[in-house]
mmCIF file of C-alpha atoms in Angstrom:
data_model
loop_
_atom_site.group_PDB
_atom_site.id
_atom_site.type_symbol
_atom_site.label_atom_id
_atom_site.label_comp_id
_atom_site.label_asym_id
_atom_site.label_seq_id
_atom_site.Cartn_x
_atom_site.Cartn_y
_atom_site.Cartn_z
ATOM 1 C CA MET A 35 -146.887 -71.255 85.641
ATOM 2 C CA SER A 36 -145.130 -73.444 87.934
ATOM 3 C CA MET A 37 -143.309 -72.377 91.029
ATOM 4 C CA SER A 38 -139.857 -73.787 91.974
ATOM 5 C CA THR A 39 -138.555 -74.205 95.464
ATOM 6 C CA PRO A 40 -135.298 -72.424 96.082
ATOM 7 C CA VAL A 41 -132.337 -74.658 96.997
ATOM 8 C CA GLU A 42 -129.923 -73.432 99.667
ATOM 9 C CA SER A 43 -126.244 -73.763 98.746
ATOM 10 C CA PRO A 44 -123.840 -75.077 101.448
ATOM 11 C CA GLU A 45 -121.695 -72.524 103.257
ATOM 12 C CA PRO A 46 -118.003 -72.830 102.620
ATOM 13 C CA GLN A 47 -116.139 -74.500 105.525
ATOM 14 C CA PRO A 48 -112.908 -72.909 106.824
ATOM 15 C CA GLN A 49 -109.841 -74.882 105.820
ATOM 16 C CA GLN A 50 -107.623 -76.340 108.622
ATOM 17 C CA GLN A 51 -104.328 -74.475 108.936
ATOM 18 C CA TRP A 52 -101.147 -76.671 109.313
ATOM 19 C CA GLY A 53 -97.827 -75.499 110.752
ATOM 20 C CA PRO A 54 -95.927 -75.013 114.017
ATOM 21 C CA PRO A 55 -97.425 -73.016 116.784
ATOM 22 C CA PRO A 56 -96.636 -69.384 116.773
ATOM 23 C CA GLY A 57 -93.088 -68.690 117.967
ATOM 24 C CA HIS A 58 -91.719 -72.130 116.964
ATOM 25 C CA MET A 59 -89.607 -73.075 114.006
ATOM 26 C CA PRO A 60 -89.900 -76.425 112.301
ATOM 27 C CA PRO A 61 -86.849 -78.652 112.217
ATOM 28 C CA SER A 62 -84.794 -78.766 109.082
ATOM 29 C CA PRO A 63 -84.817 -81.911 106.954
ATOM 30 C CA ASP A 64 -81.316 -82.963 108.133
ATOM 31 C CA GLY A 65 -82.411 -83.117 111.761
ATOM 32 C CA TYR A 66 -80.582 -79.954 112.986
ATOM 33 C CA PRO A 67 -82.477 -76.958 114.246
ATOM 34 C CA ALA A 68 -83.491 -74.502 111.595
ATOM 35 C CA ALA A 69 -81.671 -71.258 111.076
ATOM 36 C CA GLY A 70 -82.071 -68.871 113.974
ATOM 37 C CA TRP A 71 -81.674 -71.596 116.664
ATOM 38 C CA ALA A 72 -78.346 -72.138 118.612
ATOM 39 C CA PRO A 73 -77.517 -74.890 121.150
ATOM 40 C CA VAL A 74 -77.164 -73.711 124.770
ATOM 41 C CA PRO A 75 -73.589 -74.576 126.030
ATOM 42 C CA PRO A 76 -73.204 -76.162 129.485
ATOM 43 C CA PRO A 77 -72.131 -73.775 132.288
ATOM 44 C CA LEU A 78 -68.337 -73.486 132.836
ATOM 45 C CA ASN A 79 -66.814 -74.700 136.095
ATOM 46 C CA ASN A 80 -64.111 -72.040 136.691
ATOM 47 C CA GLY A 81 -64.492 -71.940 140.477
ATOM 48 C CA LEU A 82 -61.591 -74.267 141.334
ATOM 49 C CA GLY A 83 -59.104 -72.457 139.088
ATOM 50 C CA SER A 84 -60.107 -69.095 140.562
ATOM 51 C CA ALA A 85 -59.833 -70.473 144.107
ATOM 52 C CA ALA A 86 -56.395 -71.892 143.265
ATOM 53 C CA ILE A 87 -54.935 -68.550 142.146
ATOM 54 C CA VAL A 88 -56.386 -66.753 145.185
ATOM 55 C CA LEU A 89 -55.119 -69.328 147.696
ATOM 56 C CA GLY A 90 -51.748 -69.592 145.940
ATOM 57 C CA SER A 91 -51.243 -65.816 146.030
ATOM 58 C CA ILE A 92 -52.116 -65.603 149.727
ATOM 59 C CA SER A 93 -49.936 -68.577 150.689
ATOM 60 C CA SER A 94 -46.953 -67.171 148.768
ATOM 61 C CA PHE A 95 -47.303 -63.884 150.643
ATOM 62 C CA VAL A 96 -47.567 -65.347 154.143
ATOM 63 C CA ALA A 97 -44.825 -67.969 153.573
ATOM 64 C CA LEU A 98 -42.038 -65.515 154.452
ATOM 65 C CA VAL A 99 -43.865 -63.636 157.202
ATOM 66 C CA PRO A 100 -42.479 -64.660 160.629
ATOM 67 C CA GLY A 101 -45.141 -66.058 162.912
ATOM 68 C CA VAL A 102 -47.704 -66.883 160.205
ATOM 69 C CA PHE A 103 -45.538 -68.772 157.686
ATOM 70 C CA TRP A 104 -47.183 -72.009 158.849
ATOM 71 C CA LEU A 105 -50.384 -70.940 157.061
ATOM 72 C CA ALA A 106 -48.604 -71.642 153.771
ATOM 73 C CA TRP A 107 -48.491 -75.345 154.728
ATOM 74 C CA ILE A 108 -52.316 -75.267 154.753
ATOM 75 C CA LEU A 109 -53.122 -72.880 151.918
ATOM 76 C CA GLY A 110 -50.321 -74.074 149.605
ATOM 77 C CA PRO A 111 -51.491 -77.702 149.311
ATOM 78 C CA LEU A 112 -55.079 -76.524 148.807
ATOM 79 C CA ALA A 113 -53.999 -74.171 146.002
ATOM 80 C CA LEU A 114 -51.988 -76.965 144.392
ATOM 81 C CA VAL A 115 -54.860 -79.465 144.533
ATOM 82 C CA PHE A 116 -57.482 -76.959 143.313
ATOM 83 C CA GLY A 117 -55.190 -75.870 140.478
ATOM 84 C CA LEU A 118 -54.579 -79.424 139.311
ATOM 85 C CA ILE A 119 -58.304 -80.170 139.344
ATOM 86 C CA GLY A 120 -58.943 -76.894 137.486
ATOM 87 C CA LEU A 121 -56.430 -77.895 134.781
ATOM 88 C CA HIS A 122 -58.199 -81.234 134.489
ATOM 89 C CA ASN A 123 -61.489 -79.397 133.975
ATOM 90 C CA VAL A 124 -59.874 -77.237 131.271
ATOM 91 C CA ARG A 125 -58.738 -80.347 129.418
ATOM 92 C CA LYS A 126 -62.277 -81.770 129.638
ATOM 93 C CA GLY A 127 -63.697 -78.515 128.288
ATOM 94 C CA THR A 128 -65.753 -77.710 131.381
ATOM 95 C CA ALA A 129 -63.545 -74.722 132.290
ATOM 96 C CA ASP A 130 -61.611 -72.101 130.348
ATOM 97 C CA ASN A 131 -59.446 -70.392 132.991
ATOM 98 C CA LYS A 132 -56.254 -72.353 132.358
ATOM 99 C CA GLY A 133 -54.054 -69.434 133.396
ATOM 100 C CA SER A 134 -55.649 -69.151 136.841
ATOM 101 C CA ALA A 135 -55.482 -72.911 137.466
ATOM 102 C CA LEU A 136 -51.857 -73.152 136.325
ATOM 103 C CA GLY A 137 -50.810 -70.081 138.309
ATOM 104 C CA GLY A 138 -52.528 -71.366 141.444
ATOM 105 C CA SER A 139 -50.725 -74.711 141.145
ATOM 106 C CA ILE A 140 -47.349 -73.004 140.759
ATOM 107 C CA PHE A 141 -47.952 -70.557 143.618
ATOM 108 C CA GLY A 142 -49.132 -73.383 145.862
ATOM 109 C CA GLY A 143 -45.994 -75.453 145.286
ATOM 110 C CA VAL A 144 -43.655 -72.472 145.620
ATOM 111 C CA SER A 145 -45.316 -71.279 148.825
ATOM 112 C CA MET A 146 -44.691 -74.650 150.519
ATOM 113 C CA ALA A 147 -40.982 -74.334 149.718
ATOM 114 C CA LEU A 148 -40.960 -70.732 150.910
ATOM 115 C CA ALA A 149 -42.600 -71.825 154.165
ATOM 116 C CA ILE A 150 -39.497 -73.917 154.928
ATOM 117 C CA VAL A 151 -37.366 -70.810 154.413
ATOM 118 C CA GLY A 152 -39.756 -68.931 156.680
ATOM 119 C CA LEU A 153 -39.286 -71.585 159.365
ATOM 120 C CA ILE A 154 -35.491 -71.275 159.132
ATOM 121 C CA VAL A 155 -35.683 -67.479 159.336
ATOM 122 C CA THR A 156 -38.023 -67.646 162.338
ATOM 123 C CA VAL A 157 -35.789 -70.122 164.192
ATOM 124 C CA ALA A 158 -32.757 -67.912 163.522
ATOM 125 C CA MET A 159 -34.607 -64.852 164.796
ATOM 126 C CA VAL A 160 -35.655 -66.680 167.959
ATOM 127 C CA LYS A 161 -32.086 -67.849 168.573
ATOM 128 C CA ASP A 162 -30.705 -64.350 168.036
ATOM 129 C CA ALA A 163 -33.321 -62.908 170.354
ATOM 130 C CA GLY A 164 -32.471 -65.482 173.024
ATOM 131 C CA HIS A 165 -28.754 -64.826 172.628
ATOM 132 C CA ASP A 166 -29.262 -61.058 172.879
ATOM 133 C CA ASP A 167 -31.419 -61.495 175.968
ATOM 134 C CA LYS A 168 -28.784 -63.718 177.578
ATOM 135 C CA GLU A 169 -26.074 -61.170 176.808
ATOM 136 C CA ARG A 170 -28.187 -58.373 178.294
ATOM 137 C CA ARG A 171 -28.742 -60.377 181.470
ATOM 138 C CA ARG A 172 -25.059 -61.231 181.689
ATOM 139 C CA ALA A 173 -24.117 -57.586 181.251
ATOM 140 C CA ALA A 174 -26.645 -56.553 183.902
ATOM 141 C CA VAL A 175 -25.245 -59.099 186.369
ATOM 142 C CA ALA A 176 -21.690 -57.979 185.605
ATOM 143 C CA GLU A 177 -22.597 -54.368 186.247
ATOM 144 C CA ALA A 178 -24.379 -55.210 189.498
ATOM 145 C CA SER A 179 -21.622 -57.449 190.876
ATOM 146 C CA PRO A 180 -18.279 -56.073 192.044
ATOM 147 C CA GLN A 181 -15.404 -56.578 189.667
ATOM 148 C CA ALA A 182 -13.209 -59.471 190.719
ATOM 149 C CA PRO A 183 -9.480 -58.874 190.525
ATOM 150 C CA GLU A 184 -7.925 -60.256 187.395
ATOM 151 C CA THR A 185 -6.066 -63.516 187.899
ATOM 152 C CA PRO A 186 -2.743 -63.570 186.089
ATOM 153 C CA LEU A 187 -2.354 -66.291 183.499
ATOM 154 C CA PRO A 188 -0.078 -69.164 184.521
ATOM 155 C CA MET A 189 3.404 -69.073 183.023
ATOM 156 C CA PHE A 190 4.549 -71.733 180.581
ATOM 157 C CA HIS A 191 7.983 -73.077 181.566
ATOM 158 C CA LYS A 192 10.657 -74.063 179.075
ATOM 159 C CA VAL A 193 13.942 -75.925 179.364
ATOM 160 C CA ASN A 194 17.245 -74.057 179.164
ATOM 161 C CA SER A 195 18.262 -75.945 175.993
ATOM 162 C CA PRO A 196 15.456 -77.300 173.758
ATOM 163 C CA GLY A 197 17.529 -79.914 171.931
ATOM 164 C CA PRO A 198 18.009 -83.519 173.106
ATOM 165 C CA ALA A 199 20.546 -83.908 175.912
ATOM 166 C CA LYS A 200 22.944 -86.801 176.316
ATOM 167 C CA TYR A 201 22.128 -89.508 178.838
ATOM 168 C CA GLY A 202 23.443 -88.548 182.247
ATOM 169 C CA GLU A 203 22.984 -84.815 181.578
ATOM 170 C CA SER A 204 20.227 -82.625 183.078
ATOM 171 C CA HIS A 205 17.536 -80.380 181.661
ATOM 172 C CA THR A 206 16.680 -77.386 183.867
ATOM 173 C CA TYR A 207 13.463 -75.402 183.446
ATOM 174 C CA ASP A 208 13.267 -71.646 183.862
ATOM 175 C CA ASP A 209 11.515 -72.061 187.240
ATOM 176 C CA GLY A 210 14.321 -74.243 188.622
ATOM 177 C CA VAL A 211 12.924 -77.765 188.136
ATOM 178 C CA LYS A 212 15.811 -80.068 187.096
ATOM 179 C CA VAL A 213 15.358 -83.472 185.398
ATOM 180 C CA THR A 214 18.138 -86.002 184.798
ATOM 181 C CA VAL A 215 17.896 -89.233 182.797
ATOM 182 C CA ALA A 216 20.687 -91.760 183.270
ATOM 183 C CA ALA A 217 21.981 -93.926 180.427
ATOM 184 C CA PRO A 218 19.677 -96.933 179.809
ATOM 185 C CA THR A 219 21.092 -100.204 181.149
ATOM 186 C CA GLU A 220 20.262 -103.611 179.723
ATOM 187 C CA TYR A 221 19.065 -106.351 182.059
ATOM 188 C CA THR A 222 17.681 -109.874 181.806
ATOM 189 C CA PRO A 223 13.907 -109.801 182.254
ATOM 190 C CA GLY A 224 11.963 -112.374 184.234
ATOM 191 C CA LYS A 225 10.073 -115.219 182.613
ATOM 192 C CA ARG A 226 6.725 -113.655 183.505
ATOM 193 C CA ALA A 227 7.461 -110.181 182.148
ATOM 194 C CA LEU A 228 4.487 -108.657 180.334
ATOM 195 C CA GLY A 229 5.031 -106.817 177.054
ATOM 196 C CA LEU A 230 8.135 -108.693 175.984
ATOM 197 C CA GLU A 231 8.221 -110.299 172.535
ATOM 198 C CA LYS A 232 10.564 -113.059 171.444
ATOM 199 C CA GLY A 233 13.994 -111.624 170.577
ATOM 200 C CA ASP A 234 13.394 -108.305 172.414
ATOM 201 C CA ARG A 235 16.049 -106.738 174.613
ATOM 202 C CA ALA A 236 15.045 -105.120 177.933
ATOM 203 C CA PHE A 237 16.450 -101.827 179.286
ATOM 204 C CA LEU A 238 16.085 -99.890 182.562
ATOM 205 C CA VAL A 239 15.735 -96.092 182.543
ATOM 206 C CA HIS A 240 16.511 -94.218 185.788
ATOM 207 C CA ILE A 241 15.113 -90.675 186.195
ATOM 208 C CA THR A 242 15.832 -88.073 188.896
ATOM 209 C CA VAL A 243 13.808 -84.871 189.449
ATOM 210 C CA THR A 244 14.852 -82.058 191.793
ATOM 211 C CA ASN A 245 12.287 -79.332 192.463
ATOM 212 C CA ASN A 246 14.184 -76.074 192.881
ATOM 213 C CA SER A 247 11.062 -74.013 192.120
ATOM 214 C CA SER A 248 8.732 -72.262 194.588
ATOM 215 C CA GLU A 249 5.729 -74.446 193.686
ATOM 216 C CA PRO A 250 5.092 -78.190 194.105
ATOM 217 C CA VAL A 251 5.456 -80.382 191.028
ATOM 218 C CA ASP A 252 2.763 -82.915 190.121
ATOM 219 C CA ALA A 253 4.856 -86.081 189.718
ATOM 220 C CA ASN A 254 1.991 -87.938 188.012
ATOM 221 C CA PHE A 255 2.905 -86.073 184.798
ATOM 222 C CA LEU A 256 6.519 -87.297 184.953
ATOM 223 C CA GLN A 257 5.937 -90.443 182.920
ATOM 224 C CA PRO A 258 8.604 -91.029 180.248
ATOM 225 C CA ARG A 259 7.777 -91.625 176.576
ATOM 226 C CA VAL A 260 10.255 -93.752 174.639
ATOM 227 C CA LYS A 261 10.984 -94.291 170.918
ATOM 228 C CA ASP A 262 13.349 -96.879 169.446
ATOM 229 C CA ALA A 263 15.838 -96.468 166.580
ATOM 230 C CA ASN A 264 13.015 -96.836 164.031
ATOM 231 C CA GLY A 265 10.994 -94.018 165.622
ATOM 232 C CA ALA A 266 8.318 -96.415 166.926
ATOM 233 C CA GLY A 267 6.839 -95.825 170.370
ATOM 234 C CA VAL A 268 7.770 -98.325 173.081
ATOM 235 C CA ASP A 269 5.407 -99.316 175.914
ATOM 236 C CA PHE A 270 6.399 -100.038 179.505
ATOM 237 C CA LEU A 271 7.620 -103.524 180.362
ATOM 238 C CA LEU A 272 5.833 -104.925 183.413
ATOM 239 C CA ASP A 273 8.410 -107.027 185.223
ATOM 240 C CA THR A 274 8.870 -107.572 188.973
ATOM 241 C CA LYS A 275 12.550 -108.306 188.343
ATOM 242 C CA ALA A 276 13.065 -104.750 187.049
ATOM 243 C CA ASN A 277 12.406 -103.171 190.501
ATOM 244 C CA MET A 278 10.277 -100.515 188.801
ATOM 245 C CA LYS A 279 9.427 -97.388 190.784
ATOM 246 C CA LEU A 280 6.952 -94.902 189.323
ATOM 247 C CA PHE A 281 6.575 -91.170 189.951
ATOM 248 C CA GLN A 282 3.545 -90.464 192.147
ATOM 249 C CA GLY A 283 2.053 -87.621 194.161
ATOM 250 C CA GLU A 284 3.739 -84.230 194.430
ATOM 251 C CA ILE A 285 7.346 -83.148 194.742
ATOM 252 C CA ALA A 286 7.535 -80.283 197.241
ATOM 253 C CA PRO A 287 9.899 -77.328 196.667
ATOM 254 C CA GLY A 288 13.440 -78.382 197.561
ATOM 255 C CA ASP A 289 12.701 -82.143 197.368
ATOM 256 C CA THR A 290 14.114 -84.764 194.994
ATOM 257 C CA ALA A 291 12.297 -87.809 193.612
ATOM 258 C CA GLU A 292 13.612 -90.805 191.677
ATOM 259 C CA ALA A 293 11.911 -93.422 189.494
ATOM 260 C CA GLN A 294 12.892 -96.392 187.353
ATOM 261 C CA TYR A 295 11.102 -97.834 184.314
ATOM 262 C CA ALA A 296 11.718 -100.880 182.095
ATOM 263 C CA PHE A 297 11.244 -100.915 178.301
ATOM 264 C CA PRO A 298 11.463 -103.715 175.713
ATOM 265 C CA VAL A 299 13.190 -102.961 172.394
ATOM 266 C CA SER A 300 13.287 -105.232 169.345
ATOM 267 C CA ALA A 301 16.745 -106.393 168.390
ATOM 268 C CA ASP A 302 16.742 -104.583 165.016
ATOM 269 C CA ALA A 303 15.780 -101.251 166.668
ATOM 270 C CA ALA A 304 18.082 -101.358 169.717
ATOM 271 C CA ARG A 305 20.780 -99.151 168.203
ATOM 272 C CA ASN A 306 19.658 -96.005 170.027
ATOM 273 C CA PHE A 307 16.975 -94.782 172.359
ATOM 274 C CA GLN A 308 15.021 -91.523 172.787
ATOM 275 C CA VAL A 309 13.334 -90.486 176.050
ATOM 276 C CA SER A 310 11.058 -87.451 176.516
ATOM 277 C CA LEU A 311 8.986 -86.236 179.489
ATOM 278 C CA HIS A 312 7.677 -83.070 181.154
ATOM 279 C CA PRO A 313 6.798 -82.196 184.790
ATOM 280 C CA GLY A 314 3.300 -80.911 183.959
ATOM 281 C CA ILE A 315 0.977 -79.428 181.331
ATOM 282 C CA LEU A 316 2.649 -76.017 181.771
ATOM 283 C CA TYR A 317 6.104 -77.422 180.986
ATOM 284 C CA SER A 318 7.666 -78.089 177.609
ATOM 285 C CA ASP A 319 9.108 -81.505 176.759
ATOM 286 C CA ALA A 320 12.658 -82.332 177.798
ATOM 287 C CA GLU A 321 14.423 -84.887 175.584
ATOM 288 C CA TRP A 322 17.377 -87.242 175.832
ATOM 289 C CA ALA A 323 18.856 -89.428 173.066
ATOM 290 C CA GLY A 324 21.860 -91.645 172.549
ATOM 291 C CA PRO A 325 23.077 -95.150 171.618
ATOM 292 C CA LEU A 326 22.191 -98.200 173.645
ATOM 293 C CA GLY A 327 24.895 -100.316 175.196
#
């Protein structure tokens, strides 16, 4: 009987396990993550839009506040710039607060305009305050100082007949000043007369003033004004041959003064002549008119 040697059979080896580590999903065949995975979006940049609405709101509030309206010129531009950048970020997709960015831009622009109104209001308030202070000081000085006696207003003097008088007649004012203008007389001017055009005729006007008032008359105002037949003004004729004598200085009460003036008149306007003058700024005009010889 033969004996056989037992043969040991090999132990089974553990099979290698294939697959993703625990907690991981394999990618799908089309390259996208398998179901249950979602991409992580980038963080949103909403800070500028939020800053724009805050700055715009503050600048709009302070724009009309006297004394601090100037802050709107600082905060308003910042709100406008931040808002515009925020809108740009919304268009790029990196922000989603379009309303805040747009509102900040609008508030920033409006606040800068309101700041100008605030400046105008502040200047007006300062002017009113200065005017009120000046009036208060003036009233205080008036109360402290003795009241000066009221000075009566000067009287305006008129002629006894407002219409033009004939040459040779007199106009008398209500204070007694009497003015007489003689009829203009034609004369032959000298060769060196200034103000004479070719074909002009030259006339002399003699004026007499008697001061029957109680106050002196300033004769410097007694300068005649002349118009020709066409209504055009006529300037003085400077001519040594005319023996001109002008009114000057003052005419004392009771005194009489005389003067003589020369005037050139074009031939087509020498039909008549109008003279007007007054003894001072408180006297009405006296007028004379009539045909020329």
